[in-house]
One Martini backbone bead per residue (centre of mass of N, CA, C, O) as a GRO file, in nm:
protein
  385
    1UNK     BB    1   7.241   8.985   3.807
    2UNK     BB    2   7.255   9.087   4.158
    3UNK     BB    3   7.433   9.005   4.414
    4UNK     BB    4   7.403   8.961   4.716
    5UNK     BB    5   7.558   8.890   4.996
    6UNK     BB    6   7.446   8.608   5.077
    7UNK     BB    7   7.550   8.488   4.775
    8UNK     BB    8   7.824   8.560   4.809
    9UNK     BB    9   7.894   8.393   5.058
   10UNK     BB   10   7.793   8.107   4.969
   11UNK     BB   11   8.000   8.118   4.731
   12UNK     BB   12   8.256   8.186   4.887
   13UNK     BB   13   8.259   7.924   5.068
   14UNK     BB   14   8.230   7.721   4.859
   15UNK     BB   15   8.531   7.812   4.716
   16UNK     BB   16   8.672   7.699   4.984
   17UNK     BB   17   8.569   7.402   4.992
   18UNK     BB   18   8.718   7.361   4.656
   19UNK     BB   19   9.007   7.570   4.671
   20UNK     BB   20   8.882   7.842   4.551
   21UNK     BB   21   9.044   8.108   4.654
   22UNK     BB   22   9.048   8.339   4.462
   23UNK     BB   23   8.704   8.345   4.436
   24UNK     BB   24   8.647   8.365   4.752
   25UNK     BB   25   8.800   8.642   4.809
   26UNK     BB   26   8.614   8.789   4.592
   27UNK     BB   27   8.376   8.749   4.779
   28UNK     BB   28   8.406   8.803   5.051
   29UNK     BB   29   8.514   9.073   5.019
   30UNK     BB   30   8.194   9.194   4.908
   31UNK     BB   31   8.089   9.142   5.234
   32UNK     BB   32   8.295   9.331   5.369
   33UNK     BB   33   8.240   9.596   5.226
   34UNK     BB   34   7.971   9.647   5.288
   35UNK     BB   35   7.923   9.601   5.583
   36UNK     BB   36   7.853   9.380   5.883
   37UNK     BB   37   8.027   9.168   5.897
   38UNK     BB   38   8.125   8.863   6.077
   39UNK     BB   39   8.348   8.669   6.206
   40UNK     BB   40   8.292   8.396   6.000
   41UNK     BB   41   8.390   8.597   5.733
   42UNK     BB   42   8.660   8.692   5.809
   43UNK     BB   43   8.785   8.402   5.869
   44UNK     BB   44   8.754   8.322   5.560
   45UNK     BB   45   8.907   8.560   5.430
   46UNK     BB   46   9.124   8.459   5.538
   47UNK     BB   47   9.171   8.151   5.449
   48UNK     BB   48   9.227   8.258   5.182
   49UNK     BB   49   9.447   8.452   5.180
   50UNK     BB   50   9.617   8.275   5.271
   51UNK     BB   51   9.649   8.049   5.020
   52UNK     BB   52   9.740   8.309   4.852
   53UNK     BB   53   9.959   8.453   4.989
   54UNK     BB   54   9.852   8.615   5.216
   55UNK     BB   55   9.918   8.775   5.482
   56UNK     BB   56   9.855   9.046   5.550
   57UNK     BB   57   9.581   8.995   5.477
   58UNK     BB   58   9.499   8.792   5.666
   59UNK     BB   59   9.544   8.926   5.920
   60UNK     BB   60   9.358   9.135   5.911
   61UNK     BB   61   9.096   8.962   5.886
   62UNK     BB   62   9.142   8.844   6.157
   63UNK     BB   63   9.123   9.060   6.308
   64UNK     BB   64   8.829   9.172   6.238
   65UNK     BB   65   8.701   8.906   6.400
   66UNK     BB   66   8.842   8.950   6.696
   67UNK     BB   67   8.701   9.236   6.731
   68UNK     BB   68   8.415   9.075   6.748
   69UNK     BB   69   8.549   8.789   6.887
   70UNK     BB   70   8.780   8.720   7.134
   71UNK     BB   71   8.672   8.420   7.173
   72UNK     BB   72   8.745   8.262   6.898
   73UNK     BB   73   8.864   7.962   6.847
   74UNK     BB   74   8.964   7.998   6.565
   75UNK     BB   75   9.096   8.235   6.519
   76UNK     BB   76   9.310   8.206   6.717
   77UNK     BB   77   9.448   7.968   6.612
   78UNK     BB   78   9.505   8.108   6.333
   79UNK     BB   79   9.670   8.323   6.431
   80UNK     BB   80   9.876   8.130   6.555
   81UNK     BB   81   9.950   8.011   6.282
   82UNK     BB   82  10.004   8.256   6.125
   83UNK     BB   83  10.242   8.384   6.300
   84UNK     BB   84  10.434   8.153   6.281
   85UNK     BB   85  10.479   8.129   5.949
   86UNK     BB   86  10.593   8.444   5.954
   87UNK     BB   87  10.803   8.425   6.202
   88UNK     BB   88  10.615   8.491   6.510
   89UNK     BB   89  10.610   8.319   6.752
   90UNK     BB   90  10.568   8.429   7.003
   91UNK     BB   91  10.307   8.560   6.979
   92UNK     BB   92  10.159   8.290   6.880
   93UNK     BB   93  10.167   8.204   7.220
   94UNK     BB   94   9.923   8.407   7.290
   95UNK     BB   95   9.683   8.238   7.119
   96UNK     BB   96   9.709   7.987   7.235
   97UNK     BB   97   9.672   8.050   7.511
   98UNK     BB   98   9.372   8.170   7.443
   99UNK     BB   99   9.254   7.921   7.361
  100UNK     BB  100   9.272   7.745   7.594
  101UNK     BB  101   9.116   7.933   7.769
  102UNK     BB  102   8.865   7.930   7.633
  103UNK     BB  103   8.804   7.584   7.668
  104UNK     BB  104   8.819   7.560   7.968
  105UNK     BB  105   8.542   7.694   8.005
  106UNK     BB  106   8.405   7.448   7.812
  107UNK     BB  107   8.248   7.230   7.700
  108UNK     BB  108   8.382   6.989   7.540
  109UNK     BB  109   8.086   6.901   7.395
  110UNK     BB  110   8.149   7.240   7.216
  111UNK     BB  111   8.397   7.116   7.078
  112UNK     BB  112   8.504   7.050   6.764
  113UNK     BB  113   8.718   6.885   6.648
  114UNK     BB  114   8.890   7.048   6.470
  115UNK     BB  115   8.951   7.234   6.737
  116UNK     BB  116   9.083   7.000   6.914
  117UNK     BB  117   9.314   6.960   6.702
  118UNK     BB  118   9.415   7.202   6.767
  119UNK     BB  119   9.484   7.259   7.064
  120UNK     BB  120   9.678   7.057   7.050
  121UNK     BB  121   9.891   7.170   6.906
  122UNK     BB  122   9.919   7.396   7.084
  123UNK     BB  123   9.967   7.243   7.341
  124UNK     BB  124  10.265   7.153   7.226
  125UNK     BB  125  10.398   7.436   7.164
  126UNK     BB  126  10.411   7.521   7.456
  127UNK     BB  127  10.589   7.329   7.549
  128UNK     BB  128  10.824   7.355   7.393
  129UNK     BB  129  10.856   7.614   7.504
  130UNK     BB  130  10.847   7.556   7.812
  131UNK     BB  131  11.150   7.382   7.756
  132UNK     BB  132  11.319   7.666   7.599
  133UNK     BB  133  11.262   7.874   7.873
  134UNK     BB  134  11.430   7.683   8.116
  135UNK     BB  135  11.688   7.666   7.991
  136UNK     BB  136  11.734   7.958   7.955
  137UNK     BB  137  11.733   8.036   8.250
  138UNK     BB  138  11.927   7.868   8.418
  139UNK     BB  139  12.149   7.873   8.226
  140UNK     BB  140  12.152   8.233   8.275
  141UNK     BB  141  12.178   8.182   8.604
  142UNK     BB  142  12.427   8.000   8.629
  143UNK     BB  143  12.617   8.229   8.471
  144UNK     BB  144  12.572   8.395   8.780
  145UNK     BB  145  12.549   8.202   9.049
  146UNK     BB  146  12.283   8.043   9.071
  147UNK     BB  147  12.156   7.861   9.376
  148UNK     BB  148  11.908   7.723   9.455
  149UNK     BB  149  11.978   7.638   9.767
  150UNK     BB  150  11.994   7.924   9.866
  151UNK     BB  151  11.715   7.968   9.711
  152UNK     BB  152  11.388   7.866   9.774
  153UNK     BB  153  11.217   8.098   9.617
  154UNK     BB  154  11.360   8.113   9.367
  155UNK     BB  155  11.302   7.842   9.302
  156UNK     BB  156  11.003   7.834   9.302
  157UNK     BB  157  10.968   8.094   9.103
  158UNK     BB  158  11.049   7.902   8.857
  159UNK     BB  159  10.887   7.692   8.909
  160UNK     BB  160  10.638   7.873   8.786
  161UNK     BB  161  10.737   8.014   8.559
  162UNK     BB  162  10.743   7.698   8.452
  163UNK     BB  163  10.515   7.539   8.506
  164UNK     BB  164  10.516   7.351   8.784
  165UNK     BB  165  10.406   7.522   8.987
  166UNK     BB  166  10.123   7.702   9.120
  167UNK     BB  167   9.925   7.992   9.194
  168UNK     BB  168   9.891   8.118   9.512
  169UNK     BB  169   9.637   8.319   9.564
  170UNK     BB  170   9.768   8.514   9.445
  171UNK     BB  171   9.712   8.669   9.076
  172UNK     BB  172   9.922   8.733   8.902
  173UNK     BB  173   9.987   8.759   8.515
  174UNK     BB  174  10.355   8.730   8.522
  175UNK     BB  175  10.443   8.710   8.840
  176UNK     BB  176  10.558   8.494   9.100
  177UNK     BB  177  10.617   8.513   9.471
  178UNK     BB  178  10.658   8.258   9.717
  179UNK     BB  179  10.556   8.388  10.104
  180UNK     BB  180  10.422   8.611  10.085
  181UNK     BB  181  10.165   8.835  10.226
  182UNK     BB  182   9.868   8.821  10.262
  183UNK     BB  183   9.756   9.164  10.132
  184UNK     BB  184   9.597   9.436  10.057
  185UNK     BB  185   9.681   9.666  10.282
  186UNK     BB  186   9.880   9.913  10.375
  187UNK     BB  187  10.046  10.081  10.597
  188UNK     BB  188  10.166  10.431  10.627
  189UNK     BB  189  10.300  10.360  10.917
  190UNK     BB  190  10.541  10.137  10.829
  191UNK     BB  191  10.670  10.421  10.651
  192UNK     BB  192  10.915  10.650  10.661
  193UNK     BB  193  10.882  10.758  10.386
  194UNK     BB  194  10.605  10.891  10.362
  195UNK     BB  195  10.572  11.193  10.478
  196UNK     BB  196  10.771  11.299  10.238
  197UNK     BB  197  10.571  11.215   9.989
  198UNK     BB  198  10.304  11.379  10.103
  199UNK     BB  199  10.475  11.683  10.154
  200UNK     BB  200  10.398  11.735   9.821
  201UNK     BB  201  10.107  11.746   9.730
  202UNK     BB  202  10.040  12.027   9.661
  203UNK     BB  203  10.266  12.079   9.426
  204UNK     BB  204  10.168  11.848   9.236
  205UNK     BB  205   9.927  11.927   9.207
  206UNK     BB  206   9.990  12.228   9.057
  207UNK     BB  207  10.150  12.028   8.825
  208UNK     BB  208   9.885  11.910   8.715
  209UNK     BB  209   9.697  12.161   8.600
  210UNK     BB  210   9.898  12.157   8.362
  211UNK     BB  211   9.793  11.837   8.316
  212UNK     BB  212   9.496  11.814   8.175
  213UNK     BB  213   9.477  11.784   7.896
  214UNK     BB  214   9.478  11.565   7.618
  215UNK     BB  215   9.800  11.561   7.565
  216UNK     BB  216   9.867  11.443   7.801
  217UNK     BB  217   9.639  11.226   7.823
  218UNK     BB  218   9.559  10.875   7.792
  219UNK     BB  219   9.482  10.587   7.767
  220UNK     BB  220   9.536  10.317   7.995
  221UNK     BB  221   9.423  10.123   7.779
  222UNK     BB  222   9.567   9.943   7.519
  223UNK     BB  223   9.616   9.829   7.213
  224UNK     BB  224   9.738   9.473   7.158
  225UNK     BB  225   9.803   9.270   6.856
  226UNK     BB  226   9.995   9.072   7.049
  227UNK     BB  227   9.716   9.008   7.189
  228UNK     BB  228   9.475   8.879   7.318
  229UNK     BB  229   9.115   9.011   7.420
  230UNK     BB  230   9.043   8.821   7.772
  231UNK     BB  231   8.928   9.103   7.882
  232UNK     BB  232   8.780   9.326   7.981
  233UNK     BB  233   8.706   9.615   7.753
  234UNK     BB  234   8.570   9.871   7.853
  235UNK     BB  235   8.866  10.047   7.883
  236UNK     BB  236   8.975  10.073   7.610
  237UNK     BB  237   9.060  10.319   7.491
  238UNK     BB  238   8.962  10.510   7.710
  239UNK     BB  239   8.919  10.819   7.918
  240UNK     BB  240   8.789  10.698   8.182
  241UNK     BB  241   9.085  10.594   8.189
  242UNK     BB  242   9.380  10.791   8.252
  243UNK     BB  243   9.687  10.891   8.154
  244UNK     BB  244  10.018  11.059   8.258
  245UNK     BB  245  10.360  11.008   8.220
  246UNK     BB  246  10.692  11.016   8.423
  247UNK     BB  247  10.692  10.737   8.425
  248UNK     BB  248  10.799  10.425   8.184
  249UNK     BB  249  10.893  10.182   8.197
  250UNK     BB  250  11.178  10.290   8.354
  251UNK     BB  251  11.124  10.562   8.219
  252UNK     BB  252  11.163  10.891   8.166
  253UNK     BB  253  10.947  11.156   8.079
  254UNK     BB  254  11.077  11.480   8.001
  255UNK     BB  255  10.816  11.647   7.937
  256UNK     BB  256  10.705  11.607   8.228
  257UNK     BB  257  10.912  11.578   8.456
  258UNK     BB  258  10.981  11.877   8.442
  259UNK     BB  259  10.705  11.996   8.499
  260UNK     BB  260  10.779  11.767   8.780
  261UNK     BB  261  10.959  11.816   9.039
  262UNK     BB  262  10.775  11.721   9.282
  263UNK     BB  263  10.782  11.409   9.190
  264UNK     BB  264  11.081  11.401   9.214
  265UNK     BB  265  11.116  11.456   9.541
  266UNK     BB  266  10.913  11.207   9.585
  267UNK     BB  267  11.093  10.990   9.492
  268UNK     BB  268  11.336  10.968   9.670
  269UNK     BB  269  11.181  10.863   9.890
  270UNK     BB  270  11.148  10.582   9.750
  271UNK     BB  271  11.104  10.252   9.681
  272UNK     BB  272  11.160  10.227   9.393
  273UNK     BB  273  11.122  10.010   9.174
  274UNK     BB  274  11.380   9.845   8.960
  275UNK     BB  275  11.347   9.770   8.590
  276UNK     BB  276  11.455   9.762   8.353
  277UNK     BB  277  11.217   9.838   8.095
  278UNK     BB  278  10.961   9.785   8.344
  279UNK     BB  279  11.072   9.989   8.604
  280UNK     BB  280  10.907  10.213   8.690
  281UNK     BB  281  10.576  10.352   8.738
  282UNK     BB  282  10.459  10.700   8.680
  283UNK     BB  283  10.157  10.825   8.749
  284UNK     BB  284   9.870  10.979   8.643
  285UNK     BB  285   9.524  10.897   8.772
  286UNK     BB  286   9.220  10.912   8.573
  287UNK     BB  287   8.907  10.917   8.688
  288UNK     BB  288   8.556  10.963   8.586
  289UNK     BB  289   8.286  11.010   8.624
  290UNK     BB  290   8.093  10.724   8.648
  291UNK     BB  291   8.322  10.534   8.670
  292UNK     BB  292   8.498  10.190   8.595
  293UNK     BB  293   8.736   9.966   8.755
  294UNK     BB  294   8.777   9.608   8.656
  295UNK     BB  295   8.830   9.340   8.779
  296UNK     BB  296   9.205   9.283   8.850
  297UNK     BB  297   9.537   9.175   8.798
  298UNK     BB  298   9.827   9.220   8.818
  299UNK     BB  299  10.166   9.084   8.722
  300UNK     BB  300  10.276   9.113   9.022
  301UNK     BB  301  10.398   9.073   9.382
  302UNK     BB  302  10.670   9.229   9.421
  303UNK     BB  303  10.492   9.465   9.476
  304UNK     BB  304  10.357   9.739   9.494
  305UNK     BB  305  10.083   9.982   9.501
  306UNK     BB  306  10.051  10.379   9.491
  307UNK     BB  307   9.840  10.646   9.646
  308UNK     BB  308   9.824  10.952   9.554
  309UNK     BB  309   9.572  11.167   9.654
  310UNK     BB  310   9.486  11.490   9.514
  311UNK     BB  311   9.167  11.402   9.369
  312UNK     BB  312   8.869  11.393   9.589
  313UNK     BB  313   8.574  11.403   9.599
  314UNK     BB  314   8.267  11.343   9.669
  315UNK     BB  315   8.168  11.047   9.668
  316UNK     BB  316   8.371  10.901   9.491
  317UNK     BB  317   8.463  10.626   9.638
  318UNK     BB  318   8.647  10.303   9.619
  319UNK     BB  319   8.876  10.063   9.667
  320UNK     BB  320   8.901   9.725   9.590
  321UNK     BB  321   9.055   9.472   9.754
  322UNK     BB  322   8.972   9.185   9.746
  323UNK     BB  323   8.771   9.234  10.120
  324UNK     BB  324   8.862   9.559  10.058
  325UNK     BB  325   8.784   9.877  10.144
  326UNK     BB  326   8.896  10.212  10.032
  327UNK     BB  327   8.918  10.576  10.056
  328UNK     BB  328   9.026  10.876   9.945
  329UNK     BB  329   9.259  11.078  10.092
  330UNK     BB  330   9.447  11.349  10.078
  331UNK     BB  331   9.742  11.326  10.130
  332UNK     BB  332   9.710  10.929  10.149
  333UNK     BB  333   9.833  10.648  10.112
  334UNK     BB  334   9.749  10.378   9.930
  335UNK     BB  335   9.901  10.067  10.025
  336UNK     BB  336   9.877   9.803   9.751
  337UNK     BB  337   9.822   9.481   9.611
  338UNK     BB  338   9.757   9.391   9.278
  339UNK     BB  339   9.766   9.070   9.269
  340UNK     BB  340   9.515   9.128   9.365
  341UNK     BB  341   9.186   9.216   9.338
  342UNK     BB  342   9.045   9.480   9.163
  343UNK     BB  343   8.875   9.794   9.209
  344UNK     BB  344   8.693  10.104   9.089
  345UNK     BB  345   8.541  10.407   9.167
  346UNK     BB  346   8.312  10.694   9.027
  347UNK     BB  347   8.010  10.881   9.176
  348UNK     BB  348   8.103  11.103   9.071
  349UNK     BB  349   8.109  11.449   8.894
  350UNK     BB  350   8.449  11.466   8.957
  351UNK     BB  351   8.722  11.346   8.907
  352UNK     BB  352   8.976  11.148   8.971
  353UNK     BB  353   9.299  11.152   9.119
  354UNK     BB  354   9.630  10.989   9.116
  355UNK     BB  355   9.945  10.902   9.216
  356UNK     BB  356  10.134  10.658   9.073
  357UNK     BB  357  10.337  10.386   9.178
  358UNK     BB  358  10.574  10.172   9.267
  359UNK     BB  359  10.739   9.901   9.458
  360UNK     BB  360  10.880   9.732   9.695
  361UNK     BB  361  10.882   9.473   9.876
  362UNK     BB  362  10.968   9.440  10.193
  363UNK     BB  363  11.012   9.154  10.240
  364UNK     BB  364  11.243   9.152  10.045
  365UNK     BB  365  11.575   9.100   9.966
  366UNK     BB  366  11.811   9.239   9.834
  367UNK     BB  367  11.897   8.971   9.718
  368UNK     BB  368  11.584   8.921   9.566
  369UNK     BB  369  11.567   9.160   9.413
  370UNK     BB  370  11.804   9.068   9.201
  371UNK     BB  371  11.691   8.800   9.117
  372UNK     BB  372  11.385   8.947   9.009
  373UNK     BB  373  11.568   9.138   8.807
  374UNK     BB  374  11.711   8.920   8.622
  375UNK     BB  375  11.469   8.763   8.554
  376UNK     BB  376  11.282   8.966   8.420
  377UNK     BB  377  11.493   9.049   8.205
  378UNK     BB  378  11.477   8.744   8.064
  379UNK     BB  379  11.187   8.741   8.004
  380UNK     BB  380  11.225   8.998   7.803
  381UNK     BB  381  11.503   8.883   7.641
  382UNK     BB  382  11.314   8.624   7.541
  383UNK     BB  383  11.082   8.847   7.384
  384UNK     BB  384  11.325   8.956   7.159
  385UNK     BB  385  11.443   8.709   7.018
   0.00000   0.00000   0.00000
């Protein structure tokens, strides 16, 4: 008699509770294979692959967990534990960060014992990791001739990347420096730099025109499979918000770059944030018809991020940092803090574009500038470790 995919699970189940990995995973497989299986059957058909020694098709298995509920606290402890012995650590610790920002979340008493159990571990883990990430700092930047007491901000700033201590009001997702003034939008008219950046809007716009195909843009938002998916997930891979790079991560894409002479004429004007693989970036940035950047914080709050408006259709819509709203108006820049709150919408029928580029906090001191270009650069190379 054939077997429905019910009886399929309930024995494949059974065979993993009973430590036969092998029979577990061979019925497990015909219940993901038939398709529509939920996420606690492919973490089940993980743990049977884990046993047998499949690394790579246990990893596939979390994958297609997560991929149906990414904040399931079983599937991250386990991704985290299964990249961990793959010795994947660095990644490993991405997943138990986000067991834990899940848990934090949910009341005690709906945490399973077991879960409660891994979450301990994962927080050990953790531990360990930044008392090895701050050893890495200190010691080298000590052997740069870094003095805390010389720079109280950048002591500061150790001390928060080091969760030593909070960081306040503004809200970066990577990197915090402290002291800066809570702003959301800058004046145009405070940077003598701005005309000049401006008066290419034109010429821009016209090498725009030629780089409108979908080969040209692709969504600003890509999945990364070392990093759970614990944030609004709507323009994931969408076209709805997509981009087109003229420089990315500090580097510069030649094929677009050539074709777009006048936004190198305009940076030339601007003091770009420069700190080698991971900025400038400096991209078209382009929202669809009736669509919306949902709520988020930047990276870092070093950095201003600009908005040079090219494309801005009537009714178009308007950018919302903190509690500050302002609409974008064609060749005159909107210069705002991204590590404050953000959102964006385009009520229009027809696409809004802007070059988007990030910029130096005004405020920071060119010795200061060095010292968080050294600190974020070391931050790169011990996660490349």
């Amino acid at each position: 008699m054939t077997m429905t995919p019910e009886q399929h699970l309930r024995d494949g189940l059974a065979a993993l509770r009973a430590g036969n990995a092998g029979q577990a995973e061979a019925l497990l497989s015909q219940v993901t294979d038939a398709g529509g299986a939920a996420a606690s059957t492919w973490l089940a058909l993980a743990f049977a692959r884990a046993n047998l020694g499949s690394a790579d098709a246990a990893l596939a298995a979390v994958n297609e967990a997560l991929a149906l509920e990414p904040r399931n606290l079983r599937a991250l402890l386990f991704k985290g534990d299964h990249l961990d012995r793959m010795g994947q650590s660095r990644p490993a610790l991405n997943f138990y960060q986000g067991a834990i920002r899940v848990a934090a979340s949910l009341p005690r008493e709906q945490i399973p014992q077991d879960v409660m159990q891994g979450l301990a571990r994962a927080q050990s883990m953790l531990e360990r990791s930044s008392a090895d990430y701050e050893a890495f700092l200190f010691d080298n930047l000590a052997k740069d001739g870094f003095d805390g007491r010389e720079h109280p901000r950048i002591m500061e700033t150790l001390q928060i990347a080091c969760g030593k201590k909070p960081i306040q009001l503004q809200q970066p997702t990577r990197f915090y420096f402290p002291g800066l003034p809570q702003r959301a939008f800058y004046e145009r008219e405070e940077f003598a730099w701005v005309a000049e950046v401006e008066s290419h809007t034109g010429a821009i716009r016209e090498e725009l025109k030629k780089l409108t195909t979908e080969e040209h843009f692709r969504p600003y938002l890509e999945a990364d499979d070392t990093r759970p998916e614990l944030n609004d997930r709507g323009n994931l891979g969408s076209m709805d918000w997509s981009a087109c790079y003229v420089w990315q991560a500090g580097e510069e894409v030649p094929e677009i770059s050539e074709r777009c002479p006048s936004v190198g004429k305009a940076l030339a004007a601007a003091p770009l944030c420069r700190i080698p693989g991971q900025t400038p970036s400096v991209l078209f940035s382009r929202l669809a018809p009736g669509s919306t950047i949902a709520p988020h914080h930047g990276l870092v709050n070093t950095r201003l991020i600009c908005h040079l408006p090219l494309v801005v259709p009537a009714g178009c819509g308007e950018l919302r940092v903190g509690n500050h709203q302002r609409g974008w108006r064609e060749g005159e820049l909107l210069i705002f803090d991204d590590s404050v709150e953000h959102e964006a919408w385009n009520d229009s029928d027809r696409a809004r574009t802007v070059l988007l580029l990030d910029i130096w906090r005004p405020e920071l001191s060119e010795e200061e500038r060095h010292w968080v270009t050294r600190i974020l650069e070391m931050v790169t190379s011990y996660g490349e470790e």
